[in-house]
Amino acid sequence: MNNPCGQHQHPHRLIQQPLDELTDRLRRHSRRVTGPRQAILDVLRRHQTPMSNRDIHAALGQGCDLATVYRNLHTLEGVGLVRRFDLGDGAARFELVTPEDDGHHHHLVCTRCSLVVEIDDCFPPEFEQSLAQRHRFARISHRLEFFGVCSRCEAGESRPGPVEA
Amino acid sequence: MNNPCGQHQHPHRLIQQPLDELTDRLRRHSRRVTGPRQAILDVLRRHQTPMSNRDIHAALGQGCDLATVYRNLHTLEGVGLVRRFDLGDGAARFELVTPEDDGHHHHLVCTRCSLVVEIDDCFPPEFEQSLAQRHRFARISHRLEFFGVCSRCEAGESRPGPVEA
DNA sequence: CGGTTCTTGCAACCCGTTTGCAATCATGTG
DNA sequence: CACATGATTGCAAACGGGTTGCAAGAACCG
């Protein structure tokens, strides 16, 4: 993988975590292991790209209420099992986080068909640190997403729906 | 200004553009110069940090309907007079764009008091280009914003309201 | 000045998300 | 292993940002 500007890379979750391991992590945070939670974690386990609340609810097929999905994703995020992403279309997306990985990575989104590619590289941490120092900001972090048109869409074969203007 | 990683900088609007110049640009795009539009441009002229539709509407003080603000910011964005930013709190923000500058820059946002600092540096374009090539994406762009806690909030003196979780 | 076309205000509406409430369930304890 | 208890769920109503249909009201062209 190319590495312009010497940026570091975030090795991230390609391995599927066992469901038990996930629910154990819930228990460790004194959260109850309920049907909806297991179902949600199971759905996320099987997906490599970020899913919206609606996506998850749909994948659950009437398994639980949409409000429950929302509430649980908050909970899971708070506990660190899941990471929230904002791909610019007004709906939050979530991905499972592995214990080794903090889930920090970015995405390349096709503005035509919504295809999402996981991106592991990023600019070097010194960049951010320098910014923090210059402006006297503490606990700095960033949000970075890329947008473009994938080769298929560029070739003319649009498929699903667009993401943002 | 520091420049880690040799990233380039976007010199951006610090000069206040005359209102006439702005409305001229409207005319050039065959858009009518109406009261609400002048008022909105005038409000944006006087502000250096991004404003939400609500902010602008409030600053106009019953000057025009909120729906009109929304519609006009779309129009202004389409014409290139204004640039839209997403600071992660679910409300679009806008900044005036100067003719020389494309408005591409980023922000550093305090998650406690919502203070926004304009950031002029960015990673080098080769980074993005390399990404595009590797993944066969065309017309690539990015969205990058930084979050942290400003020195004042870190020191304990919170003022307004928070931005994101 | 008058007509044509773009804009505006208003109100209803859309969509993602949150919340109050009563019923239900997971879990620690005895 | 049954219970008590507090966390969790489902449902429906509410919320906030943003959009839209429509009729009235301007800009602008000639």
Short mmCIF file of C-alpha atoms (C1' of nucleotides) in Angstrom, two decimals:
data_model
loop_
_atom_site.label_atom_id
_atom_site.label_comp_id
_atom_site.label_asym_id
_atom_site.label_seq_id
_atom_site.Cartn_x
_atom_site.Cartn_y
_atom_site.Cartn_z
CA MET A 1 0.00 0.00 0.00
CA ASN A 2 1.31 3.36 -0.99
CA ASN A 3 2.21 5.79 1.73
CA PRO A 4 2.62 9.35 0.48
CA CYS A 5 3.90 11.92 2.89
CA GLY A 6 5.03 9.13 5.21
CA GLN A 7 1.66 8.93 6.89
CA HIS A 8 1.07 6.03 9.20
CA GLN A 9 -1.56 3.40 8.71
CA HIS A 10 -4.22 2.02 10.97
CA PRO A 11 -4.36 -1.75 10.63
CA HIS A 12 -8.01 -2.47 11.07
CA ARG A 13 -10.58 -5.12 11.50
CA LEU A 14 -10.65 -7.66 8.76
CA ILE A 15 -11.07 -10.51 11.18
CA GLN A 16 -14.53 -11.43 12.37
CA GLN A 17 -14.86 -11.33 16.11
CA PRO A 18 -16.80 -14.15 17.79
CA LEU A 19 -20.13 -13.02 19.16
CA ASP A 20 -19.34 -14.33 22.64
CA GLU A 21 -16.29 -12.14 22.83
CA LEU A 22 -18.45 -9.14 22.00
CA THR A 23 -21.11 -9.90 24.56
CA ASP A 24 -18.39 -10.51 27.14
CA ARG A 25 -17.21 -7.02 26.54
CA LEU A 26 -20.74 -5.84 27.19
CA ARG A 27 -20.87 -7.67 30.51
CA ARG A 28 -17.51 -6.28 31.51
CA HIS A 29 -19.05 -2.85 31.17
CA SER A 30 -22.03 -3.99 33.28
CA ARG A 31 -24.41 -3.82 30.40
CA ARG A 32 -27.00 -6.52 30.01
CA VAL A 33 -26.72 -8.99 27.19
CA THR A 34 -30.14 -8.77 25.58
CA GLY A 35 -31.60 -10.20 22.42
CA PRO A 36 -31.53 -6.94 20.47
CA ARG A 37 -27.94 -6.27 21.48
CA GLN A 38 -26.74 -9.65 20.38
CA ALA A 39 -28.64 -9.32 17.14
CA ILE A 40 -27.16 -5.90 16.43
CA LEU A 41 -23.64 -7.01 17.20
CA ASP A 42 -24.15 -10.05 15.04
CA VAL A 43 -25.28 -7.94 12.11
CA LEU A 44 -22.30 -5.62 12.51
CA ARG A 45 -19.94 -8.61 12.74
CA ARG A 46 -20.94 -9.69 9.27
CA HIS A 47 -20.49 -6.30 7.67
CA GLN A 48 -17.24 -4.68 6.77
CA THR A 49 -18.62 -1.30 5.76
CA PRO A 50 -20.39 1.17 8.05
CA MET A 51 -24.12 0.65 8.56
CA SER A 52 -26.77 3.18 9.47
CA ASN A 53 -29.40 2.63 12.14
CA ARG A 54 -31.87 2.03 9.38
CA ASP A 55 -29.58 -0.49 7.67
CA ILE A 56 -29.19 -2.41 10.88
CA HIS A 57 -32.87 -2.29 11.66
CA ALA A 58 -33.63 -3.57 8.18
CA ALA A 59 -31.05 -6.35 8.47
CA LEU A 60 -32.69 -7.39 11.74
CA GLY A 61 -35.95 -7.86 9.90
CA GLN A 62 -38.46 -6.83 12.55
CA GLY A 63 -36.10 -8.23 15.16
CA CYS A 64 -36.43 -5.14 17.31
CA ASP A 65 -37.72 -1.63 17.36
CA LEU A 66 -35.91 1.13 15.50
CA ALA A 67 -35.70 3.21 18.68
CA THR A 68 -33.98 0.28 20.34
CA VAL A 69 -31.43 0.20 17.56
CA TYR A 70 -30.71 3.88 18.09
CA ARG A 71 -30.43 3.48 21.85
CA ASN A 72 -28.19 0.47 21.60
CA LEU A 73 -25.83 2.03 19.15
CA HIS A 74 -25.37 4.88 21.57
CA THR A 75 -24.68 2.39 24.32
CA LEU A 76 -22.31 0.36 22.19
CA GLU A 77 -20.51 3.49 21.16
CA GLY A 78 -20.19 4.60 24.76
CA VAL A 79 -18.75 1.25 25.71
CA GLY A 80 -16.32 1.38 22.82
CA LEU A 81 -17.62 -1.64 20.94
CA VAL A 82 -18.68 0.43 18.02
CA ARG A 83 -17.45 3.55 16.29
CA ARG A 84 -19.62 6.23 14.73
CA PHE A 85 -18.87 7.73 11.31
CA ASP A 86 -20.38 10.63 9.49
CA LEU A 87 -20.30 10.07 5.75
CA GLY A 88 -21.97 13.36 5.03
CA ASP A 89 -25.43 12.14 4.07
CA GLY A 90 -27.11 13.03 7.32
CA ALA A 91 -27.30 9.51 8.71
CA ALA A 92 -24.86 8.18 11.27
CA ARG A 93 -22.97 5.01 10.36
CA PHE A 94 -21.42 2.44 12.65
CA GLU A 95 -18.66 -0.10 12.52
CA LEU A 96 -17.53 -2.71 15.00
CA VAL A 97 -14.25 -1.98 16.74
CA THR A 98 -11.75 -4.69 17.58
CA PRO A 99 -10.07 -4.73 20.99
CA GLU A 100 -6.60 -4.14 19.48
CA ASP A 101 -7.76 -1.42 17.12
CA ASP A 102 -9.30 1.85 18.23
CA GLY A 103 -11.30 1.94 15.02
CA HIS A 104 -9.64 5.08 13.77
CA HIS A 105 -9.66 5.05 9.99
CA HIS A 106 -11.34 6.81 7.14
CA HIS A 107 -13.52 6.16 4.12
CA LEU A 108 -13.66 6.87 0.45
CA VAL A 109 -17.26 7.25 -0.62
CA CYS A 110 -18.67 7.20 -4.13
CA THR A 111 -21.02 10.15 -4.41
CA ARG A 112 -23.01 8.35 -7.06
CA CYS A 113 -23.61 4.82 -5.83
CA SER A 114 -22.60 5.18 -2.16
CA LEU A 115 -19.91 2.53 -2.45
CA VAL A 116 -17.68 2.80 0.61
CA VAL A 117 -14.01 1.86 0.61
CA GLU A 118 -12.18 1.55 3.91
CA ILE A 119 -9.04 3.66 3.99
CA ASP A 120 -6.24 2.73 6.34
CA ASP A 121 -3.82 5.55 5.86
CA CYS A 122 -3.89 8.99 7.33
CA PHE A 123 -1.63 11.97 7.72
CA PRO A 124 1.09 11.72 10.39
CA PRO A 125 0.09 12.44 14.00
CA GLU A 126 2.67 15.22 14.17
CA PHE A 127 0.48 17.26 11.88
CA GLU A 128 -2.36 17.15 14.33
CA GLN A 129 -0.11 17.68 17.31
CA SER A 130 1.41 20.74 15.73
CA LEU A 131 -2.07 22.13 15.14
CA ALA A 132 -3.02 21.51 18.74
CA GLN A 133 0.06 23.27 20.03
CA ARG A 134 -0.24 26.24 17.74
CA HIS A 135 -3.83 26.85 18.77
CA ARG A 136 -3.54 25.66 22.36
CA PHE A 137 -6.15 22.97 21.96
CA ALA A 138 -6.20 19.85 24.12
CA ARG A 139 -7.53 16.38 23.39
CA ILE A 140 -7.48 16.98 19.65
CA SER A 141 -8.91 14.57 17.11
CA HIS A 142 -10.12 14.76 13.56
CA ARG A 143 -12.76 13.59 11.19
CA LEU A 144 -11.67 12.90 7.63
CA GLU A 145 -13.61 11.38 4.78
CA PHE A 146 -12.96 11.27 1.05
CA PHE A 147 -15.51 11.59 -1.71
CA GLY A 148 -15.30 10.83 -5.38
CA VAL A 149 -16.77 8.78 -8.19
CA CYS A 150 -15.89 5.10 -8.37
CA SER A 151 -14.64 3.57 -11.60
CA ARG A 152 -17.90 1.80 -12.31
CA CYS A 153 -19.98 4.94 -11.95
CA GLU A 154 -17.43 6.92 -13.91
CA ALA A 155 -17.78 4.31 -16.66
CA GLY A 156 -21.48 5.04 -16.78
CA GLU A 157 -23.01 2.06 -15.03
CA SER A 158 -24.79 3.65 -12.10
CA ARG A 159 -26.38 1.20 -9.73
CA PRO A 160 -28.00 2.19 -6.37
CA GLY A 161 -28.54 5.73 -5.07
CA PRO A 162 -26.33 8.77 -4.55
CA VAL A 163 -25.00 9.97 -1.24
CA GLU A 164 -24.48 13.69 -1.20
CA ALA A 165 -24.73 16.66 -3.54
CA MET B 1 2.71 29.37 10.29
CA ASN B 2 4.10 25.92 10.91
CA ASN B 3 3.93 23.44 8.10
CA PRO B 4 4.51 19.86 9.20
CA CYS B 5 4.67 17.21 6.54
CA GLY B 6 5.20 19.92 3.95
CA GLN B 7 1.50 20.34 3.44
CA HIS B 8 0.39 23.30 1.39
CA GLN B 9 -1.75 26.07 2.71
CA HIS B 10 -4.90 27.68 1.45
CA PRO B 11 -4.63 31.43 1.78
CA HIS B 12 -8.16 32.43 2.56
CA ARG B 13 -10.51 35.31 2.99
CA LEU B 14 -9.48 37.73 5.63
CA ILE B 15 -10.45 40.71 3.53
CA GLN B 16 -14.04 41.88 3.56
CA GLN B 17 -15.57 41.92 0.14
CA PRO B 18 -17.72 44.93 -0.78
CA LEU B 19 -21.40 44.07 -1.00
CA ASP B 20 -21.68 45.40 -4.55
CA GLU B 21 -19.03 43.02 -5.71
CA LEU B 22 -21.01 40.16 -4.26
CA THR B 23 -24.29 41.17 -5.82
CA ASP B 24 -22.51 41.67 -9.12
CA ARG B 25 -21.45 38.09 -8.95
CA LEU B 26 -25.07 37.17 -8.43
CA ARG B 27 -26.12 39.08 -11.53
CA ARG B 28 -23.38 37.50 -13.55
CA HIS B 29 -24.96 34.16 -12.75
CA SER B 30 -28.34 35.56 -13.79
CA ARG B 31 -29.72 35.48 -10.29
CA ARG B 32 -31.84 38.37 -9.09
CA VAL B 33 -30.50 40.72 -6.50
CA THR B 34 -33.21 40.68 -3.89
CA GLY B 35 -33.46 42.13 -0.41
CA PRO B 36 -33.04 38.81 1.41
CA ARG B 37 -30.01 37.92 -0.71
CA GLN B 38 -28.26 41.19 -0.05
CA ALA B 39 -29.05 40.89 3.64
CA ILE B 40 -27.67 37.36 3.83
CA LEU B 41 -24.51 38.26 1.95
CA ASP B 42 -24.06 41.26 4.17
CA VAL B 43 -24.36 39.17 7.30
CA LEU B 44 -21.84 36.66 5.96
CA ARG B 45 -19.47 39.46 4.99
CA ARG B 46 -19.21 40.53 8.59
CA HIS B 47 -18.54 37.09 9.96
CA GLN B 48 -15.29 35.24 9.73
CA THR B 49 -16.50 31.92 11.12
CA PRO B 50 -19.07 29.62 9.52
CA MET B 51 -22.72 30.40 10.24
CA SER B 52 -25.70 28.08 10.24
CA ASN B 53 -28.99 28.88 8.56
CA ARG B 54 -30.41 29.54 11.97
CA ASP B 55 -27.52 31.87 12.86
CA ILE B 56 -28.06 33.85 9.71
CA HIS B 57 -31.79 33.97 10.16
CA ALA B 58 -31.31 35.22 13.71
CA ALA B 59 -28.77 37.83 12.61
CA LEU B 60 -31.29 39.05 10.05
CA GLY B 61 -33.76 39.65 12.83
CA GLN B 62 -37.06 38.89 11.13
CA GLY B 63 -35.51 40.20 7.90
CA CYS B 64 -36.75 37.22 5.95
CA ASP B 65 -38.25 33.80 6.30
CA LEU B 66 -36.13 30.89 7.48
CA ALA B 67 -37.12 28.90 4.39
CA THR B 68 -35.82 31.74 2.28
CA VAL B 69 -32.51 31.58 4.09
CA TYR B 70 -32.26 27.87 3.34
CA ARG B 71 -33.16 28.36 -0.30
CA ASN B 72 -30.77 31.22 -0.77
CA LEU B 73 -27.86 29.44 0.78
CA HIS B 74 -28.42 26.65 -1.69
CA THR B 75 -28.47 29.15 -4.48
CA LEU B 76 -25.40 30.97 -3.23
CA GLU B 77 -23.58 27.68 -2.85
CA GLY B 78 -24.53 26.67 -6.37
CA VAL B 79 -23.24 29.92 -7.73
CA GLY B 80 -20.02 29.56 -5.77
CA LEU B 81 -20.43 32.60 -3.56
CA VAL B 82 -20.64 30.51 -0.45
CA ARG B 83 -19.15 27.28 0.77
CA ARG B 84 -20.85 24.71 2.95
CA PHE B 85 -19.17 23.06 5.93
CA ASP B 86 -20.21 20.24 8.17
CA LEU B 87 -18.87 20.69 11.66
CA GLY B 88 -20.45 17.52 12.88
CA ASP B 89 -23.31 18.91 14.91
CA GLY B 90 -26.01 18.21 12.36
CA ALA B 91 -26.37 21.78 11.11
CA ALA B 92 -24.81 23.01 7.89
CA ARG B 93 -22.53 26.04 8.17
CA PHE B 94 -21.63 28.55 5.50
CA GLU B 95 -18.79 30.92 4.74
CA LEU B 96 -18.35 33.47 2.05
CA VAL B 97 -15.88 32.57 -0.68
CA THR B 98 -13.58 35.11 -2.29
CA PRO B 99 -13.13 35.12 -6.07
CA GLU B 100 -9.43 34.23 -5.80
CA ASP B 101 -9.93 31.54 -3.20
CA ASP B 102 -11.98 28.40 -3.71
CA GLY B 103 -12.81 28.39 -0.04
CA HIS B 104 -11.09 25.09 0.62
CA HIS B 105 -9.88 25.07 4.19
CA HIS B 106 -10.65 23.37 7.46
CA HIS B 107 -11.67 24.12 11.02
CA LEU B 108 -10.65 23.36 14.54
CA VAL B 109 -13.72 23.23 16.73
CA CYS B 110 -13.90 23.32 20.50
CA THR B 111 -16.24 20.54 21.57
CA ARG B 112 -17.13 22.44 24.72
CA CYS B 113 -17.85 26.02 23.71
CA SER B 114 -18.11 25.65 19.91
CA LEU B 115 -15.30 28.10 19.29
CA VAL B 116 -14.21 27.70 15.67
CA VAL B 117 -10.68 28.37 14.46
CA GLU B 118 -10.01 28.62 10.74
CA ILE B 119 -7.23 26.29 9.66
CA ASP B 120 -5.29 27.05 6.52
CA ASP B 121 -3.07 24.05 6.19
CA CYS B 122 -3.88 20.65 4.85
CA PHE B 123 -2.11 17.50 3.76
CA PRO B 124 -0.40 17.59 0.35
CA PRO B 125 -2.58 16.98 -2.71
CA GLU B 126 -0.40 14.02 -3.69
CA PHE B 127 -1.85 12.14 -0.78
CA GLU B 128 -5.33 12.47 -2.16
CA GLN B 129 -4.22 11.82 -5.71
CA SER B 130 -2.50 8.64 -4.67
CA LEU B 131 -5.68 7.50 -2.95
CA ALA B 132 -7.71 8.23 -6.04
CA GLN B 133 -5.34 6.26 -8.25
CA ARG B 134 -5.11 3.30 -5.93
CA HIS B 135 -8.85 2.95 -5.71
CA ARG B 136 -9.68 4.14 -9.22
CA PHE B 137 -11.82 7.02 -8.04
CA ALA B 138 -12.35 10.16 -10.10
CA ARG B 139 -13.12 13.70 -9.03
CA ILE B 140 -11.89 13.07 -5.52
CA SER B 141 -12.24 15.55 -2.67
CA HIS B 142 -12.22 15.41 1.09
CA ARG B 143 -13.83 16.74 4.19
CA LEU B 144 -11.58 17.30 7.17
CA GLU B 145 -12.35 18.92 10.48
CA PHE B 146 -10.51 18.92 13.78
CA PHE B 147 -12.03 18.76 17.23
CA GLY B 148 -10.58 19.44 20.63
CA VAL B 149 -10.90 21.56 23.74
CA CYS B 150 -9.75 25.18 23.58
CA SER B 151 -7.41 26.56 26.20
CA ARG B 152 -10.12 28.55 27.92
CA CYS B 153 -12.43 25.57 28.31
CA GLU B 154 -9.51 23.39 29.35
CA ALA B 155 -8.79 25.97 32.03
CA GLY B 156 -12.29 25.50 33.36
CA GLU B 157 -14.09 28.59 32.17
CA SER B 158 -16.84 27.20 30.00
CA ARG B 159 -18.98 29.77 28.28
CA PRO B 160 -21.66 28.95 25.61
CA GLY B 161 -22.83 25.48 24.61
CA PRO B 162 -21.14 22.29 23.40
CA VAL B 163 -21.06 21.04 19.85
CA GLU B 164 -20.82 17.28 19.69
CA ALA B 165 -20.59 14.36 22.04
"C1'" DC C 1 -44.56 51.06 -17.80
"C1'" DG C 2 -45.96 46.12 -18.33
"C1'" DG C 3 -45.20 41.42 -18.76
"C1'" DT C 4 -42.59 37.50 -17.70
"C1'" DT C 5 -40.11 34.87 -14.63
"C1'" DC C 6 -37.78 34.44 -10.47
"C1'" DT C 7 -38.40 34.87 -5.35
"C1'" DT C 8 -40.68 35.09 -1.14
"C1'" DG C 9 -43.67 33.85 2.88
"C1'" DC C 10 -46.39 30.61 4.83
"C1'" DA C 11 -47.64 26.22 6.24
"C1'" DA C 12 -47.36 21.54 5.70
"C1'" DC C 13 -44.23 17.96 5.34
"C1'" DC C 14 -39.98 14.69 5.32
"C1'" DC C 15 -36.45 12.22 7.68
"C1'" DG C 16 -33.16 11.03 11.14
"C1'" DT C 17 -33.14 10.89 15.89
"C1'" DT C 18 -34.75 11.33 20.75
"C1'" DT C 19 -37.77 10.67 24.63
"C1'" DG C 20 -41.69 9.54 28.14
"C1'" DC C 21 -43.98 5.78 29.77
"C1'" DA C 22 -45.57 1.36 31.01
"C1'" DA C 23 -44.46 -3.41 30.28
"C1'" DT C 24 -40.72 -6.82 30.08
"C1'" DC C 25 -36.51 -9.08 30.88
"C1'" DA C 26 -31.48 -9.99 32.52
"C1'" DT C 27 -29.02 -10.58 36.40
"C1'" DG C 28 -27.29 -10.90 41.43
"C1'" DT C 29 -28.90 -12.55 45.67
"C1'" DG C 30 -30.62 -15.34 48.95
"C1'" DC D 1 -33.83 -21.89 41.51
"C1'" DA D 2 -37.21 -18.38 42.53
"C1'" DC D 3 -37.20 -13.26 43.45
"C1'" DA D 4 -36.57 -8.54 43.60
"C1'" DT D 5 -34.90 -4.81 41.10
"C1'" DG D 6 -33.20 -1.95 37.97
"C1'" DA D 7 -31.89 -1.97 33.10
"C1'" DT D 8 -34.03 -2.45 28.67
"C1'" DT D 9 -37.70 -2.64 25.27
"C1'" DG D 10 -41.74 -1.24 22.29
"C1'" DC D 11 -44.73 2.16 21.11
"C1'" DA D 12 -46.08 6.56 19.98
"C1'" DA D 13 -45.39 11.24 20.30
"C1'" DA D 14 -42.11 14.83 19.79
"C1'" DC D 15 -38.03 17.24 17.98
"C1'" DG D 16 -34.81 19.69 14.94
"C1'" DG D 17 -32.80 20.47 10.57
"C1'" DG D 18 -34.17 20.88 6.18
"C1'" DT D 19 -37.45 20.79 1.97
"C1'" DT D 20 -41.52 21.89 -0.80
"C1'" DG D 21 -46.22 23.38 -2.96
"C1'" DC D 22 -48.63 27.27 -3.69
"C1'" DA D 23 -50.25 31.86 -4.29
"C1'" DA D 24 -48.70 36.62 -3.73
"C1'" DG D 25 -44.96 39.76 -4.61
"C1'" DA D 26 -40.76 41.53 -6.60
"C1'" DA D 27 -36.62 42.03 -10.39
"C1'" DC D 28 -35.52 42.74 -14.63
"C1'" DC D 29 -36.04 42.93 -19.79
"C1'" DG D 30 -37.76 45.48 -23.45
#
